[in-house]
Amino acid sequence: MESIQHKIVSVNGMQMHIAEKGREAEDGQVILFLHGFPELWYTWRHQMLTLSSLGYRAITPDLRGYGDTEAPGSITSYTSLHIVGDLVALMDSLGVEKVFVVAHDWGAIIAWYLCLFRPERVKAFFCLSVPFMPRNPNRKPIETLRDFFGDDYYMCRFQEPGKIEAEIDRWGVKEVLKRILTSRKPGPPCWAKENPFGINPERPVTLPSWLSEEDLDYYATKFSQSSFTGGLNYYRALDLNWELTAAWTGAVVKTPVKYVVGELDSVYTTPGIKEYVDNGGFKKDVPLLEEIIVMEDVGHFINQERAEEVNNLIYEFIRRF
């Protein structure tokens, strides 16, 4: 881990922290790793070390609002256009024309937008957990999710600024992160108002082998310093994203893609997603989708839980380009 280099770069009018590992590579040999919620560059530690040892340059930012990257105060500063703008500016600042993208969770959502907005900058996309989500021109996302899953659905619970942050403060940053990162409960995550994270001091969570106390401390320290608000603002900007991306209604993704997900992943097991992925809808919207892999007995945080397998799959996919 000591061999991973860290620096702050100026992109899109703000300061962004990136972690980097690997030689200065020619275009096409750079991998841009994008993390999700509630994570940081650190989620890709295993992939950075392995892929850089195979000759790739790994670039891994803390996305806008996370970790040591600047966090604008306004919710309207967290749209897909802003985040993709950050990534394009990052590539430009590093002199990188094209990248392989490896992304998970919210990172994957942003990567899909990157493929739509600037396909010429992406050589291929290795996607974990979140498939492409075509825009529904008839309904905004939050009202749709609320109608399907109710007010306790986690994305709906995140909408009111400050409310879920207060719950996190109440239960403790480290304990909340432990509950989220170790959850293997399939289906749409619904968080009760009284105890949204299901924390019971009499039933402490045992960390799995893939998540050490040191790992958890790193996440907890960074989120205690920066708060969760930046990451939560991505969810709060979902309806604004919908408004701003009307021009891409019906657009297909024309980037080569490989999709890998855990069979217990809360995204994959949300009603409608598995059917979309498995029954041809996903392939219709992403015609260059090459393969779908569903890993048995794996949860949401797949790149950490099955690091070696994921590393091998990434390498097998991108080495062909």
mmCIF file of C-alpha atoms in Angstrom:
data_model
loop_
_atom_site.group_PDB
_atom_site.id
_atom_site.type_symbol
_atom_site.label_atom_id
_atom_site.label_comp_id
_atom_site.label_asym_id
_atom_site.label_seq_id
_atom_site.Cartn_x
_atom_site.Cartn_y
_atom_site.Cartn_z
ATOM 1 C CA MET A 1 0.000 0.000 0.000
ATOM 2 C CA GLU A 2 2.928 2.333 0.653
ATOM 3 C CA SER A 3 3.753 2.178 -3.063
ATOM 4 C CA ILE A 4 0.466 3.870 -3.985
ATOM 5 C CA GLN A 5 1.061 7.557 -4.680
ATOM 6 C CA HIS A 6 -1.368 10.295 -3.684
ATOM 7 C CA LYS A 7 -1.783 13.794 -5.040
ATOM 8 C CA ILE A 8 -4.247 16.647 -5.361
ATOM 9 C CA VAL A 9 -5.110 17.835 -8.856
ATOM 10 C CA SER A 10 -7.161 20.820 -9.975
ATOM 11 C CA VAL A 11 -10.115 19.704 -12.099
ATOM 12 C CA ASN A 12 -13.319 21.389 -13.188
ATOM 13 C CA GLY A 13 -12.887 24.256 -10.732
ATOM 14 C CA MET A 14 -12.173 22.148 -7.668
ATOM 15 C CA GLN A 15 -9.455 20.138 -5.939
ATOM 16 C CA MET A 16 -9.563 16.362 -6.390
ATOM 17 C CA HIS A 17 -7.576 13.715 -4.532
ATOM 18 C CA ILE A 18 -6.332 10.796 -6.604
ATOM 19 C CA ALA A 19 -4.436 7.638 -5.750
ATOM 20 C CA GLU A 20 -2.115 6.342 -8.452
ATOM 21 C CA LYS A 21 -0.067 3.231 -9.045
ATOM 22 C CA GLY A 22 1.858 2.036 -12.108
ATOM 23 C CA ARG A 23 4.166 3.383 -14.744
ATOM 24 C CA GLU A 24 3.408 6.240 -17.115
ATOM 25 C CA ALA A 25 1.565 4.209 -19.714
ATOM 26 C CA GLU A 26 0.650 4.809 -23.321
ATOM 27 C CA ASP A 27 -2.989 5.618 -24.095
ATOM 28 C CA GLY A 28 -5.076 2.503 -23.732
ATOM 29 C CA GLN A 29 -3.064 1.157 -20.810
ATOM 30 C CA VAL A 30 -4.666 3.385 -18.176
ATOM 31 C CA ILE A 31 -7.441 2.141 -15.886
ATOM 32 C CA LEU A 32 -9.756 4.649 -14.238
ATOM 33 C CA PHE A 33 -11.354 3.134 -11.122
ATOM 34 C CA LEU A 34 -14.589 4.711 -9.828
ATOM 35 C CA HIS A 35 -15.915 3.950 -6.339
ATOM 36 C CA GLY A 36 -19.446 3.956 -4.995
ATOM 37 C CA PHE A 37 -21.287 4.830 -1.770
ATOM 38 C CA PRO A 38 -20.187 4.787 1.001
ATOM 39 C CA GLU A 39 -16.644 4.189 -0.207
ATOM 40 C CA LEU A 40 -13.456 5.932 -1.311
ATOM 41 C CA TRP A 41 -10.491 5.328 -3.606
ATOM 42 C CA TYR A 42 -9.516 2.733 -0.975
ATOM 43 C CA THR A 43 -12.138 0.245 -2.159
ATOM 44 C CA TRP A 44 -9.884 -0.441 -5.180
ATOM 45 C CA ARG A 45 -6.681 -1.104 -3.208
ATOM 46 C CA HIS A 46 -6.488 -4.764 -4.286
ATOM 47 C CA GLN A 47 -7.216 -4.018 -7.937
ATOM 48 C CA MET A 48 -4.684 -1.172 -8.067
ATOM 49 C CA LEU A 49 -1.856 -3.341 -6.802
ATOM 50 C CA THR A 50 -2.614 -6.304 -9.076
ATOM 51 C CA LEU A 51 -3.376 -4.443 -12.299
ATOM 52 C CA SER A 52 -0.396 -2.104 -11.937
ATOM 53 C CA SER A 53 1.851 -5.155 -11.546
ATOM 54 C CA LEU A 54 0.522 -6.345 -14.925
ATOM 55 C CA GLY A 55 1.647 -3.163 -16.674
ATOM 56 C CA TYR A 56 -1.353 -0.866 -16.297
ATOM 57 C CA ARG A 57 -1.447 2.594 -14.776
ATOM 58 C CA ALA A 58 -4.191 2.696 -12.148
ATOM 59 C CA ILE A 59 -5.837 6.054 -11.449
ATOM 60 C CA THR A 60 -8.342 6.123 -8.616
ATOM 61 C CA PRO A 61 -9.996 9.354 -7.483
ATOM 62 C CA ASP A 62 -12.027 10.168 -4.453
ATOM 63 C CA LEU A 63 -15.091 11.358 -6.353
ATOM 64 C CA ARG A 64 -16.568 14.817 -5.807
ATOM 65 C CA GLY A 65 -17.788 15.115 -2.211
ATOM 66 C CA TYR A 66 -15.795 12.157 -0.907
ATOM 67 C CA GLY A 67 -12.656 11.756 1.193
ATOM 68 C CA ASP A 68 -9.929 14.258 0.406
ATOM 69 C CA THR A 69 -11.654 15.657 -2.694
ATOM 70 C CA GLU A 70 -13.469 18.976 -2.429
ATOM 71 C CA ALA A 71 -17.168 18.835 -1.510
ATOM 72 C CA PRO A 72 -19.298 21.663 -2.951
ATOM 73 C CA GLY A 73 -22.115 22.716 -0.644
ATOM 74 C CA SER A 74 -25.007 22.767 -3.102
ATOM 75 C CA ILE A 75 -26.973 19.633 -4.016
ATOM 76 C CA THR A 76 -27.202 20.960 -7.567
ATOM 77 C CA SER A 77 -23.417 20.564 -7.862
ATOM 78 C CA TYR A 78 -23.691 16.754 -7.805
ATOM 79 C CA THR A 79 -25.346 15.979 -11.124
ATOM 80 C CA SER A 80 -24.023 13.427 -13.590
ATOM 81 C CA LEU A 81 -22.854 16.298 -15.787
ATOM 82 C CA HIS A 82 -20.708 17.659 -12.969
ATOM 83 C CA ILE A 83 -19.163 14.301 -12.089
ATOM 84 C CA VAL A 84 -18.465 13.315 -15.695
ATOM 85 C CA GLY A 85 -16.995 16.793 -16.168
ATOM 86 C CA ASP A 86 -14.654 16.099 -13.260
ATOM 87 C CA LEU A 87 -13.483 12.841 -14.847
ATOM 88 C CA VAL A 88 -12.901 14.326 -18.291
ATOM 89 C CA ALA A 89 -10.953 17.184 -16.700
ATOM 90 C CA LEU A 90 -8.967 14.642 -14.682
ATOM 91 C CA MET A 91 -8.013 12.730 -17.825
ATOM 92 C CA ASP A 92 -7.065 15.960 -19.555
ATOM 93 C CA SER A 93 -4.927 17.104 -16.626
ATOM 94 C CA LEU A 94 -3.046 13.801 -16.673
ATOM 95 C CA GLY A 95 -2.611 13.834 -20.440
ATOM 96 C CA VAL A 96 -4.672 10.676 -20.896
ATOM 97 C CA GLU A 97 -6.816 10.469 -24.023
ATOM 98 C CA LYS A 98 -8.598 7.144 -23.430
ATOM 99 C CA VAL A 99 -9.091 4.876 -20.432
ATOM 100 C CA PHE A 100 -10.427 1.532 -19.423
ATOM 101 C CA VAL A 101 -13.107 2.189 -16.805
ATOM 102 C CA VAL A 102 -13.680 -0.148 -13.880
ATOM 103 C CA ALA A 103 -16.543 0.985 -11.673
ATOM 104 C CA HIS A 104 -18.901 -0.137 -8.913
ATOM 105 C CA ASP A 105 -22.185 1.141 -7.432
ATOM 106 C CA TRP A 106 -22.446 4.942 -7.912
ATOM 107 C CA GLY A 107 -19.137 4.794 -9.727
ATOM 108 C CA ALA A 108 -20.848 2.503 -12.242
ATOM 109 C CA ILE A 109 -23.761 4.925 -12.654
ATOM 110 C CA ILE A 110 -21.297 7.717 -13.403
ATOM 111 C CA ALA A 111 -19.377 5.432 -15.763
ATOM 112 C CA TRP A 112 -22.556 4.739 -17.761
ATOM 113 C CA TYR A 113 -23.008 8.495 -18.137
ATOM 114 C CA LEU A 114 -19.365 8.854 -19.176
ATOM 115 C CA CYS A 115 -19.949 6.227 -21.869
ATOM 116 C CA LEU A 116 -23.043 8.110 -23.054
ATOM 117 C CA PHE A 117 -21.616 11.629 -22.919
ATOM 118 C CA ARG A 118 -18.011 11.025 -24.023
ATOM 119 C CA PRO A 119 -17.739 7.540 -25.560
ATOM 120 C CA GLU A 120 -14.547 8.462 -27.401
ATOM 121 C CA ARG A 121 -12.738 8.675 -24.047
ATOM 122 C CA VAL A 122 -13.585 5.096 -22.952
ATOM 123 C CA LYS A 123 -11.893 2.079 -24.464
ATOM 124 C CA ALA A 124 -13.977 -0.490 -22.561
ATOM 125 C CA PHE A 125 -16.020 -0.608 -19.355
ATOM 126 C CA PHE A 126 -15.826 -3.330 -16.702
ATOM 127 C CA CYS A 127 -19.006 -2.822 -14.675
ATOM 128 C CA LEU A 128 -19.690 -4.132 -11.185
ATOM 129 C CA SER A 129 -23.138 -4.295 -9.569
ATOM 130 C CA VAL A 130 -25.195 -1.552 -11.260
ATOM 131 C CA PRO A 131 -26.356 -2.178 -14.831
ATOM 132 C CA PHE A 132 -27.293 0.552 -17.282
ATOM 133 C CA MET A 133 -30.542 2.262 -16.243
ATOM 134 C CA PRO A 134 -32.420 3.650 -19.272
ATOM 135 C CA ARG A 135 -34.181 6.952 -18.641
ATOM 136 C CA ASN A 136 -37.949 6.739 -18.243
ATOM 137 C CA PRO A 137 -39.254 9.891 -19.952
ATOM 138 C CA ASN A 138 -42.612 9.701 -18.165
ATOM 139 C CA ARG A 139 -41.655 9.682 -14.476
ATOM 140 C CA LYS A 140 -38.997 11.148 -12.233
ATOM 141 C CA PRO A 141 -36.932 8.508 -10.436
ATOM 142 C CA ILE A 142 -37.677 9.350 -6.801
ATOM 143 C CA GLU A 143 -41.468 9.315 -7.156
ATOM 144 C CA THR A 144 -41.154 6.048 -9.066
ATOM 145 C CA LEU A 145 -39.003 4.462 -6.361
ATOM 146 C CA ARG A 146 -41.294 5.736 -3.615
ATOM 147 C CA ASP A 147 -44.354 4.245 -5.338
ATOM 148 C CA PHE A 148 -42.627 0.876 -5.775
ATOM 149 C CA PHE A 149 -40.795 0.495 -2.465
ATOM 150 C CA GLY A 150 -42.272 3.061 -0.054
ATOM 151 C CA ASP A 151 -40.863 5.938 1.983
ATOM 152 C CA ASP A 152 -38.385 3.702 3.825
ATOM 153 C CA TYR A 153 -36.534 2.738 0.652
ATOM 154 C CA TYR A 154 -33.013 4.001 1.270
ATOM 155 C CA MET A 155 -32.863 6.387 -1.704
ATOM 156 C CA CYS A 156 -36.111 7.994 -0.520
ATOM 157 C CA ARG A 157 -34.805 8.205 3.047
ATOM 158 C CA PHE A 158 -31.737 10.074 1.771
ATOM 159 C CA GLN A 159 -33.678 12.908 0.143
ATOM 160 C CA GLU A 160 -34.147 15.297 3.085
ATOM 161 C CA PRO A 161 -30.838 17.107 3.722
ATOM 162 C CA GLY A 162 -29.424 16.506 7.164
ATOM 163 C CA LYS A 163 -31.888 13.857 8.282
ATOM 164 C CA ILE A 164 -29.971 10.665 7.561
ATOM 165 C CA GLU A 165 -26.743 12.444 8.520
ATOM 166 C CA ALA A 166 -28.240 12.974 11.987
ATOM 167 C CA GLU A 167 -29.059 9.267 12.204
ATOM 168 C CA ILE A 168 -25.472 8.399 11.240
ATOM 169 C CA ASP A 169 -24.175 10.720 13.973
ATOM 170 C CA ARG A 170 -26.573 9.136 16.446
ATOM 171 C CA TRP A 171 -25.455 5.558 15.790
ATOM 172 C CA GLY A 172 -21.791 6.320 15.070
ATOM 173 C CA VAL A 173 -19.898 6.542 11.789
ATOM 174 C CA LYS A 174 -17.857 3.370 12.262
ATOM 175 C CA GLU A 175 -20.826 1.247 13.323
ATOM 176 C CA VAL A 176 -22.946 2.497 10.412
ATOM 177 C CA LEU A 177 -20.182 1.769 7.911
ATOM 178 C CA LYS A 178 -19.694 -1.685 9.406
ATOM 179 C CA ARG A 179 -23.399 -2.464 8.969
ATOM 180 C CA ILE A 180 -23.548 -1.216 5.398
ATOM 181 C CA LEU A 181 -20.314 -2.808 4.196
ATOM 182 C CA THR A 182 -21.056 -6.218 5.707
ATOM 183 C CA SER A 183 -24.742 -6.453 4.743
ATOM 184 C CA ARG A 184 -25.597 -9.454 2.585
ATOM 185 C CA LYS A 185 -29.369 -9.041 2.688
ATOM 186 C CA PRO A 186 -30.813 -9.335 -0.832
ATOM 187 C CA GLY A 187 -33.682 -7.229 -2.118
ATOM 188 C CA PRO A 188 -34.344 -3.479 -2.033
ATOM 189 C CA PRO A 189 -32.749 -1.912 1.071
ATOM 190 C CA CYS A 190 -35.408 -0.370 3.298
ATOM 191 C CA TRP A 191 -34.309 1.487 6.413
ATOM 192 C CA ALA A 192 -36.785 1.774 9.293
ATOM 193 C CA LYS A 193 -37.227 5.200 10.831
ATOM 194 C CA GLU A 194 -36.437 4.098 14.392
ATOM 195 C CA ASN A 195 -33.243 2.155 13.694
ATOM 196 C CA PRO A 196 -32.395 2.525 10.008
ATOM 197 C CA PHE A 197 -29.156 0.553 10.156
ATOM 198 C CA GLY A 198 -30.448 -2.318 12.300
ATOM 199 C CA ILE A 199 -27.803 -1.759 14.954
ATOM 200 C CA ASN A 200 -28.143 -3.895 18.078
ATOM 201 C CA PRO A 201 -25.337 -3.518 20.627
ATOM 202 C CA GLU A 202 -26.210 -6.957 22.007
ATOM 203 C CA ARG A 203 -25.567 -8.512 18.594
ATOM 204 C CA PRO A 204 -22.291 -7.031 17.366
ATOM 205 C CA VAL A 205 -21.271 -7.609 13.761
ATOM 206 C CA THR A 206 -18.249 -9.811 13.120
ATOM 207 C CA LEU A 207 -16.114 -8.485 10.296
ATOM 208 C CA PRO A 208 -15.723 -10.824 7.315
ATOM 209 C CA SER A 209 -12.264 -11.975 6.250
ATOM 210 C CA TRP A 210 -12.155 -9.455 3.400
ATOM 211 C CA LEU A 211 -12.711 -6.401 5.639
ATOM 212 C CA SER A 212 -10.189 -5.831 8.413
ATOM 213 C CA GLU A 213 -10.462 -3.538 11.406
ATOM 214 C CA GLU A 214 -7.753 -1.427 9.780
ATOM 215 C CA ASP A 215 -9.826 -1.130 6.581
ATOM 216 C CA LEU A 216 -12.897 -0.099 8.545
ATOM 217 C CA ASP A 217 -10.883 2.448 10.540
ATOM 218 C CA TYR A 218 -9.633 4.037 7.316
ATOM 219 C CA TYR A 219 -13.167 4.489 5.983
ATOM 220 C CA ALA A 220 -14.468 5.710 9.342
ATOM 221 C CA THR A 221 -11.679 8.258 9.767
ATOM 222 C CA LYS A 222 -12.214 9.742 6.319
ATOM 223 C CA PHE A 223 -16.017 9.903 6.605
ATOM 224 C CA SER A 224 -15.745 11.401 10.091
ATOM 225 C CA GLN A 225 -13.563 14.141 8.627
ATOM 226 C CA SER A 226 -15.578 14.833 5.462
ATOM 227 C CA SER A 227 -19.094 13.664 6.490
ATOM 228 C CA PHE A 228 -21.490 11.646 4.332
ATOM 229 C CA THR A 229 -23.252 14.660 2.835
ATOM 230 C CA GLY A 230 -21.259 14.764 -0.407
ATOM 231 C CA GLY A 231 -22.037 11.127 -1.188
ATOM 232 C CA LEU A 232 -25.682 11.529 -0.175
ATOM 233 C CA ASN A 233 -26.034 14.508 -2.504
ATOM 234 C CA TYR A 234 -25.649 12.163 -5.495
ATOM 235 C CA TYR A 235 -28.978 10.619 -4.473
ATOM 236 C CA ARG A 236 -30.495 14.039 -3.836
ATOM 237 C CA ALA A 237 -29.619 15.073 -7.388
ATOM 238 C CA LEU A 238 -31.306 12.053 -9.015
ATOM 239 C CA ASP A 239 -34.371 13.973 -10.128
ATOM 240 C CA LEU A 240 -32.214 16.822 -11.401
ATOM 241 C CA ASN A 241 -30.178 14.278 -13.398
ATOM 242 C CA TRP A 242 -33.433 13.096 -14.938
ATOM 243 C CA GLU A 243 -34.283 16.657 -16.000
ATOM 244 C CA LEU A 244 -30.842 17.361 -17.449
ATOM 245 C CA THR A 245 -30.512 14.128 -19.435
ATOM 246 C CA ALA A 246 -33.741 14.311 -21.451
ATOM 247 C CA ALA A 247 -31.685 14.530 -24.652
ATOM 248 C CA TRP A 248 -30.322 11.016 -24.012
ATOM 249 C CA THR A 249 -33.735 9.341 -23.713
ATOM 250 C CA GLY A 250 -33.555 6.146 -25.751
ATOM 251 C CA ALA A 251 -29.794 6.398 -26.278
ATOM 252 C CA VAL A 252 -27.803 3.175 -26.296
ATOM 253 C CA VAL A 253 -24.313 2.653 -24.883
ATOM 254 C CA LYS A 254 -21.863 1.802 -27.662
ATOM 255 C CA THR A 255 -18.895 0.894 -25.475
ATOM 256 C CA PRO A 256 -17.671 -2.706 -25.004
ATOM 257 C CA VAL A 257 -18.875 -3.816 -21.557
ATOM 258 C CA LYS A 258 -18.467 -6.755 -19.207
ATOM 259 C CA TYR A 259 -20.891 -6.920 -16.275
ATOM 260 C CA VAL A 260 -20.198 -8.777 -13.028
ATOM 261 C CA VAL A 261 -22.512 -8.926 -10.019
ATOM 262 C CA GLY A 262 -23.001 -10.985 -6.857
ATOM 263 C CA GLU A 263 -26.109 -13.135 -6.650
ATOM 264 C CA LEU A 264 -26.912 -11.602 -3.230
ATOM 265 C CA ASP A 265 -26.295 -8.014 -4.366
ATOM 266 C CA SER A 266 -29.099 -5.722 -3.194
ATOM 267 C CA VAL A 267 -29.114 -4.027 -6.614
ATOM 268 C CA TYR A 268 -29.333 -7.239 -8.651
ATOM 269 C CA THR A 269 -32.031 -8.667 -6.354
ATOM 270 C CA THR A 270 -34.203 -5.537 -6.439
ATOM 271 C CA PRO A 271 -37.437 -6.398 -8.297
ATOM 272 C CA GLY A 272 -37.103 -5.710 -12.004
ATOM 273 C CA ILE A 273 -33.300 -5.532 -12.171
ATOM 274 C CA LYS A 274 -32.564 -9.256 -12.498
ATOM 275 C CA GLU A 275 -35.227 -9.546 -15.180
ATOM 276 C CA TYR A 276 -33.781 -6.590 -17.102
ATOM 277 C CA VAL A 277 -30.261 -8.019 -16.893
ATOM 278 C CA ASP A 278 -31.105 -11.643 -17.675
ATOM 279 C CA ASN A 279 -33.943 -11.377 -20.191
ATOM 280 C CA GLY A 280 -32.409 -9.223 -22.921
ATOM 281 C CA GLY A 281 -33.305 -5.655 -21.949
ATOM 282 C CA PHE A 282 -29.766 -4.884 -20.799
ATOM 283 C CA LYS A 283 -28.241 -6.257 -24.001
ATOM 284 C CA LYS A 284 -30.672 -4.219 -26.102
ATOM 285 C CA ASP A 285 -29.586 -0.974 -24.396
ATOM 286 C CA VAL A 286 -25.899 -1.982 -24.381
ATOM 287 C CA PRO A 287 -25.399 -3.831 -27.687
ATOM 288 C CA LEU A 288 -21.661 -4.347 -27.087
ATOM 289 C CA LEU A 289 -22.322 -6.063 -23.746
ATOM 290 C CA GLU A 290 -20.015 -9.053 -24.050
ATOM 291 C CA GLU A 291 -20.711 -11.099 -20.959
ATOM 292 C CA ILE A 292 -22.761 -11.194 -17.767
ATOM 293 C CA ILE A 293 -21.272 -13.014 -14.776
ATOM 294 C CA VAL A 294 -23.279 -13.637 -11.607
ATOM 295 C CA MET A 295 -21.007 -14.781 -8.770
ATOM 296 C CA GLU A 296 -22.535 -17.251 -6.339
ATOM 297 C CA ASP A 297 -22.795 -16.358 -2.654
ATOM 298 C CA VAL A 298 -21.403 -12.827 -3.109
ATOM 299 C CA GLY A 299 -22.898 -9.593 -1.825
ATOM 300 C CA HIS A 300 -22.762 -5.994 -3.011
ATOM 301 C CA PHE A 301 -19.138 -5.054 -2.254
ATOM 302 C CA ILE A 302 -17.864 -7.610 -4.716
ATOM 303 C CA ASN A 303 -14.479 -6.073 -5.600
ATOM 304 C CA GLN A 304 -13.456 -6.304 -1.946
ATOM 305 C CA GLU A 305 -15.198 -9.580 -1.085
ATOM 306 C CA ARG A 306 -13.812 -11.468 -4.093
ATOM 307 C CA ALA A 307 -10.786 -9.347 -4.922
ATOM 308 C CA GLU A 308 -8.665 -11.995 -6.630
ATOM 309 C CA GLU A 309 -11.485 -13.271 -8.841
ATOM 310 C CA VAL A 310 -12.451 -9.734 -9.827
ATOM 311 C CA ASN A 311 -8.820 -8.863 -10.585
ATOM 312 C CA ASN A 312 -8.561 -11.853 -12.916
ATOM 313 C CA LEU A 313 -11.822 -11.003 -14.676
ATOM 314 C CA ILE A 314 -10.758 -7.388 -15.215
ATOM 315 C CA TYR A 315 -7.449 -8.470 -16.714
ATOM 316 C CA GLU A 316 -9.024 -11.120 -18.941
ATOM 317 C CA PHE A 317 -11.417 -8.506 -20.315
ATOM 318 C CA ILE A 318 -9.188 -5.468 -20.892
ATOM 319 C CA ARG A 319 -6.126 -7.333 -22.182
ATOM 320 C CA ARG A 320 -8.001 -7.952 -25.453
ATOM 321 C CA PHE A 321 -8.187 -4.267 -26.361
#
